[in-house]
Coordinates of N, CA and C in Angstrom, one line a residue:
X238 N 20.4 2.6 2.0 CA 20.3 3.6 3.1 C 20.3 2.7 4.4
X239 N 21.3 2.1 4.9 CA 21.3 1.7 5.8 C 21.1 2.5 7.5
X240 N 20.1 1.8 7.9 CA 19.9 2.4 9.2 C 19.6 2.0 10.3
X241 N 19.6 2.1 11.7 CA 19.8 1.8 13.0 C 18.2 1.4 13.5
X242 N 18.4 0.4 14.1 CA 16.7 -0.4 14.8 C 16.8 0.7 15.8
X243 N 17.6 1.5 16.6 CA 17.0 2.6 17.4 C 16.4 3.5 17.0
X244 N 16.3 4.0 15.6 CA 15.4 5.2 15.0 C 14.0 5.0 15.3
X245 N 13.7 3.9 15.6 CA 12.2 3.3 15.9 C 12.3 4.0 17.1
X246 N 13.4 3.5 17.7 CA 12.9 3.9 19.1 C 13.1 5.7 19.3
X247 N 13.6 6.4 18.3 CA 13.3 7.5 18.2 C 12.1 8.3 18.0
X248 N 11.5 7.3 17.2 CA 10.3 8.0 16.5 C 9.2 8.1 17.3
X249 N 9.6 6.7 18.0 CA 8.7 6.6 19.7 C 9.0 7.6 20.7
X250 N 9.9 7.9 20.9 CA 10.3 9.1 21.7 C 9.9 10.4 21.2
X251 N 9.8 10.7 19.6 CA 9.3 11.7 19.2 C 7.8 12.1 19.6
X252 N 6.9 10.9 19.3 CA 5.5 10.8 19.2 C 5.2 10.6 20.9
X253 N 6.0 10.4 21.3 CA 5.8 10.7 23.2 C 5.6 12.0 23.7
X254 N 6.6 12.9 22.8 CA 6.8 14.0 23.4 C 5.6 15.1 22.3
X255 N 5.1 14.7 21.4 CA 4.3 15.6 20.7 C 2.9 15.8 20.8
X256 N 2.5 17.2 20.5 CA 1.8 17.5 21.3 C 0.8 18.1 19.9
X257 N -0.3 17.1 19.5 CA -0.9 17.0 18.3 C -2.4 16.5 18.8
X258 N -3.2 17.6 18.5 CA -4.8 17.0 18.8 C -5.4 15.9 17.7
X259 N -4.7 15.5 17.2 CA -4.8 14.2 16.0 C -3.8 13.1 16.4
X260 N -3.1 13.1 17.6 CA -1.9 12.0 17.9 C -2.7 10.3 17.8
X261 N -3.7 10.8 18.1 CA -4.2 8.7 18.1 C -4.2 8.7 16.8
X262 N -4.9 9.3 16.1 CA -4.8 9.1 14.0 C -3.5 8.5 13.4
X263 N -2.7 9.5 14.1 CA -1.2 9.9 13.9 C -0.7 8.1 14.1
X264 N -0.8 8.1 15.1 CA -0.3 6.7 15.6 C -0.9 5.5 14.9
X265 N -2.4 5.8 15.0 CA -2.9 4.4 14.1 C -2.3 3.9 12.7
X266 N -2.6 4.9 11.7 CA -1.8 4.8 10.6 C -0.2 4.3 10.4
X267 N 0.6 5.3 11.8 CA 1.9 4.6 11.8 C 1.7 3.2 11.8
X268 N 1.2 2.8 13.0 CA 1.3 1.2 13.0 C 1.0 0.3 12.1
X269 N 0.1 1.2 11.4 CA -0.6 0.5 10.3 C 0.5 0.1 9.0
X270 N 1.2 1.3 9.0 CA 1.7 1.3 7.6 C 3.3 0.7 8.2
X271 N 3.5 0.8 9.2 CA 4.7 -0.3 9.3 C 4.3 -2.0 9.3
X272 N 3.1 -2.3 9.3 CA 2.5 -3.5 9.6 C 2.1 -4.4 8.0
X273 N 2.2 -3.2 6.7 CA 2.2 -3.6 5.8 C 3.5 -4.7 5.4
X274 N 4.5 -4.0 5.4 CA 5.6 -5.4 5.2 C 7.1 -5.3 6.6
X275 N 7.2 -6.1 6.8 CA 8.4 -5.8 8.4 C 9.4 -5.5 7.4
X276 N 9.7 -5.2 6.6 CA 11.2 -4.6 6.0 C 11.0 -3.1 6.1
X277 N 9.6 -2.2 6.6 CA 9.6 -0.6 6.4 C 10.5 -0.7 7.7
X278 N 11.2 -0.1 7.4 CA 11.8 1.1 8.8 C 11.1 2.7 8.7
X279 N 11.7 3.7 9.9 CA 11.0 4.8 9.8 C 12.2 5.4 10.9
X280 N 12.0 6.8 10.1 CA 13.1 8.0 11.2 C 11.9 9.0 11.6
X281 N 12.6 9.5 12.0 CA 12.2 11.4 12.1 C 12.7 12.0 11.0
X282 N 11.9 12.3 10.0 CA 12.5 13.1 9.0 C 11.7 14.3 8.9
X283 N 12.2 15.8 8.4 CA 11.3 16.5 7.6 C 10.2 16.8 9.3
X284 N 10.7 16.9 10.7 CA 10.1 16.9 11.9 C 8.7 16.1 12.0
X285 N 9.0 14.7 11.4 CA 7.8 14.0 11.3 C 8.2 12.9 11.4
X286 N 7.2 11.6 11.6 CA 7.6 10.2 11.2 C 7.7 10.0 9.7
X287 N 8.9 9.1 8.9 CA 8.7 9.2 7.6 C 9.5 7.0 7.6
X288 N 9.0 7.0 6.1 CA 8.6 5.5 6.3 C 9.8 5.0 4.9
X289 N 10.3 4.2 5.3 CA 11.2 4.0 4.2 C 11.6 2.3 3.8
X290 N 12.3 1.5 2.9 CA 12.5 0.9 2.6 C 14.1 0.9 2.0
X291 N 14.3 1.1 0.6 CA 15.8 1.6 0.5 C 15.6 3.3 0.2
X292 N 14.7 3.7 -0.3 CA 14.7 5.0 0.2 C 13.1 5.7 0.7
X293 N 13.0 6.9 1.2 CA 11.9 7.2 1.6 C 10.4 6.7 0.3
X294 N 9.5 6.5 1.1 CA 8.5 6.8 0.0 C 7.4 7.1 0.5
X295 N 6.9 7.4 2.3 CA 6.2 8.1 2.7 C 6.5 8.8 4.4
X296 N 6.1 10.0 4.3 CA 6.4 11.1 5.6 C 5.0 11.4 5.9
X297 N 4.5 11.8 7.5 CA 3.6 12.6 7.6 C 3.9 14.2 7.8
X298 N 2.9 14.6 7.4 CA 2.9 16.2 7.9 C 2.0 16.3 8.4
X299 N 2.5 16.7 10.0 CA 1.4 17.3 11.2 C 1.2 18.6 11.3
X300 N 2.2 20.0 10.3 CA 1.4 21.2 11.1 C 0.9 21.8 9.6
X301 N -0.2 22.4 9.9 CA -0.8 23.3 11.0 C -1.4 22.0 11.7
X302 N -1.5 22.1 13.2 CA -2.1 21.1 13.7 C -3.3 21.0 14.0
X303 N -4.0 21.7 13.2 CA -5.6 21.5 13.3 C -6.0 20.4 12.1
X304 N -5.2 20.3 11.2 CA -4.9 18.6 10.3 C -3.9 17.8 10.7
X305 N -4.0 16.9 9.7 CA -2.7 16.3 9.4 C -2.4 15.6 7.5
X306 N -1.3 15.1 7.7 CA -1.3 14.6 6.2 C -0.7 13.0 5.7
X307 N -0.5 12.6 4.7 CA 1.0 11.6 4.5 C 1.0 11.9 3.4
X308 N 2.3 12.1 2.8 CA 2.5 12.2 1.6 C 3.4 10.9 1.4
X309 N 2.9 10.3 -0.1 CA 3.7 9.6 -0.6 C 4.5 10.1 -2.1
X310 N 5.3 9.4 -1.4 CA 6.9 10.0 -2.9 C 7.8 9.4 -2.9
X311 N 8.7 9.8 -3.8 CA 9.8 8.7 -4.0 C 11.4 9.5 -3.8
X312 N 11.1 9.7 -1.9 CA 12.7 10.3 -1.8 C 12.4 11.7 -1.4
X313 N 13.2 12.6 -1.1 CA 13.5 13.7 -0.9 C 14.1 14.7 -2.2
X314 N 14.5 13.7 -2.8 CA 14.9 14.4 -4.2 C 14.0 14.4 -5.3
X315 N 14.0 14.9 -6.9 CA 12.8 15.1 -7.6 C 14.0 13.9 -8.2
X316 N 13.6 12.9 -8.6 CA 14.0 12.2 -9.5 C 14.5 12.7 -11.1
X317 N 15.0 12.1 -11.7 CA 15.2 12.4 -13.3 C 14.1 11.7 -14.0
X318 N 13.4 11.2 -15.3 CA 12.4 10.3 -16.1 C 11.7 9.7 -15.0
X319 N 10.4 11.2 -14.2 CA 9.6 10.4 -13.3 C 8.7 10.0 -14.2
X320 N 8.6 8.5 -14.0 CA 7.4 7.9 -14.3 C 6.1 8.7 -13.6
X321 N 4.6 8.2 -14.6 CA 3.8 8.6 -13.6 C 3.1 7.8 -12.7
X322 N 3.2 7.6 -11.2 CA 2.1 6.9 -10.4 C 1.3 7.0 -10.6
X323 N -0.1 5.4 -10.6 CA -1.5 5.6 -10.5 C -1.7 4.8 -10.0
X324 N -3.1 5.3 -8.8 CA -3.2 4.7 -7.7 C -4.5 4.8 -8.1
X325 N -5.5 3.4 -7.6 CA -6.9 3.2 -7.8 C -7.9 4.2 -6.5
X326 N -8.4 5.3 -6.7 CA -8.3 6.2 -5.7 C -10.0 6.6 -5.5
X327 N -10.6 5.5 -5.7 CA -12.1 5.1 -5.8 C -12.8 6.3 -5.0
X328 N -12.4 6.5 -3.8 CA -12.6 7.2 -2.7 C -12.5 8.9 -2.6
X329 N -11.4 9.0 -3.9 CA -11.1 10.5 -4.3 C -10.3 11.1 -2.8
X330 N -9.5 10.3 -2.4 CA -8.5 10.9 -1.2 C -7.1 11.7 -1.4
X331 N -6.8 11.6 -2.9 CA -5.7 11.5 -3.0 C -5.3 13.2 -4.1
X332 N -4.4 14.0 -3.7 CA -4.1 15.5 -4.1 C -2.9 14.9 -4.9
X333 N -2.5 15.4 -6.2 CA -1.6 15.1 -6.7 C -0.5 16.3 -6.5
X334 N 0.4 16.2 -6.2 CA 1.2 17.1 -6.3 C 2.4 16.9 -6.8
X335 N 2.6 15.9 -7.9 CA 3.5 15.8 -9.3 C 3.3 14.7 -9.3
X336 N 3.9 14.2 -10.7 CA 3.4 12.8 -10.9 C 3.9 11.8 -10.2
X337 N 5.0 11.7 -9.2 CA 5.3 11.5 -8.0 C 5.2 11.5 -6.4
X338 N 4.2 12.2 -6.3 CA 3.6 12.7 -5.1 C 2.4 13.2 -5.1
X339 N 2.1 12.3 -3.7 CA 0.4 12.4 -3.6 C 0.7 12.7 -2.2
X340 N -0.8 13.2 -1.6 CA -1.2 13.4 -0.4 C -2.6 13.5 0.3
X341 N -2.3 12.6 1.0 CA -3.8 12.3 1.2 C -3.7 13.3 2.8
X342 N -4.9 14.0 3.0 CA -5.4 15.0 4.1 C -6.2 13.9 5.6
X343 N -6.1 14.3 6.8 CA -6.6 14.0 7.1 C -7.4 14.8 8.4
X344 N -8.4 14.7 9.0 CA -9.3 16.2 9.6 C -9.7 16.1 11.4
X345 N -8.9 14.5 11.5 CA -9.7 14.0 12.8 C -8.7 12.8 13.2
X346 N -9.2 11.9 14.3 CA -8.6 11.0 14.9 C -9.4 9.7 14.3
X347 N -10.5 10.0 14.4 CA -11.8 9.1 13.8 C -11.7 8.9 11.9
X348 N -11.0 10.2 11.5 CA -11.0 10.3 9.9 C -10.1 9.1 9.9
X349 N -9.1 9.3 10.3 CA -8.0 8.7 10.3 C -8.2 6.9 10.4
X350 N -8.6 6.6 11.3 CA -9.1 5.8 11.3 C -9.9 4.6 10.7
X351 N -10.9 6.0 10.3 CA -11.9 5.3 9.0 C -11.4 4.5 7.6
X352 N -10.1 6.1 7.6 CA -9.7 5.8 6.4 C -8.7 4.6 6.6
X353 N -8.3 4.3 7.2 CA -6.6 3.1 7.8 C -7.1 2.1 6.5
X354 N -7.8 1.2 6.2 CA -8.1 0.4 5.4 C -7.8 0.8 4.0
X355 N -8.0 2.1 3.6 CA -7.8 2.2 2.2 C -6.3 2.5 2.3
X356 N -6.1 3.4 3.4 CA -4.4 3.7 3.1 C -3.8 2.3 3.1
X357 N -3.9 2.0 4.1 CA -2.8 0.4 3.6 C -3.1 -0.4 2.2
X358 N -4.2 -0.2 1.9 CA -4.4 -0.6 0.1 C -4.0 0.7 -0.5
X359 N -3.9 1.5 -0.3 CA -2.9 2.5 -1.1 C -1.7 2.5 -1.2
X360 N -0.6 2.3 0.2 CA 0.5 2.1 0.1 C 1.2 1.5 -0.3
X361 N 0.2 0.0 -0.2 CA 0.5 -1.0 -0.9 C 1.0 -0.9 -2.3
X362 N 0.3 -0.4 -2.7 CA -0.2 0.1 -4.2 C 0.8 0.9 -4.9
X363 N 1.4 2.2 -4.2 CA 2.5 2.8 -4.1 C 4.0 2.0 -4.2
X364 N 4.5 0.9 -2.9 CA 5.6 0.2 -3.0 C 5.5 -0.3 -3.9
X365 N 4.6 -1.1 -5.0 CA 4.4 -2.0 -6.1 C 5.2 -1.1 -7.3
X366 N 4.9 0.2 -7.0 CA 4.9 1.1 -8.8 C 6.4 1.5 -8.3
X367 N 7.3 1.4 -6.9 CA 8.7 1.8 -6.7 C 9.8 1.5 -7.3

């Protein structure tokens, strides 16, 4: 999936123009989870930032905007023989929503935040089982 170093600068123009009472959360985690390895790139996918390598494996979801979310997965499509992901989830953050997709909730700017240390050891965790 090759793709264009200006999609960054799209995503920056996206998160400029949006208008989310969670945008610092929003943004921390971005930085965060591109700072895990410099080979993520990231688009606007799905009206969100979403995070990819050769194919997607995490997007956020901002509305309703009284939360927010990231879901991790593998792609836009349901795969054929999904393996199942497991992720050490000590903290109980994580909603399964098939054996390929999780989503972790978030309720604040500060949640967000708190949580940044475990997500980057989750995601981590995630790329590993791709």
């Amino acid at each position: 999936m090759p793709k264009k170093k200006s999609e960054s600068v799209s995503v920056d123009a996206y998160l400029a123009a949006l208008q989310h009472p969670h945008k610092k959360g929003i943004e921390a985690l971005r930085k965060a989870i591109l700072g895990i390895d410099t080979r993520i790139q990231e688009e606007v996918k799905w009206n969100a930032p979403s995070f990819y390598l050769d194919d997607h494996f995490a997007t956020f979801r901002l509305h309703p905007g009284t939360t927010f979310q990231l879901i991790l997965h593998r792609g836009a499509k349901a795969k054929d023989n999904t393996k199942q992901f497991r992720l050490d989830d000590s903290l109980g953050l994580l909603k399964w929503a098939a054996k390929d997709r999780c989503i972790i909730s978030f309720s604040s700017d500060s949640d967000a935040k708190e949580k940044r240390a475990e997500i980057i050891r989750l995601v981590k965790e995630w790329l590993a089982q791709l």
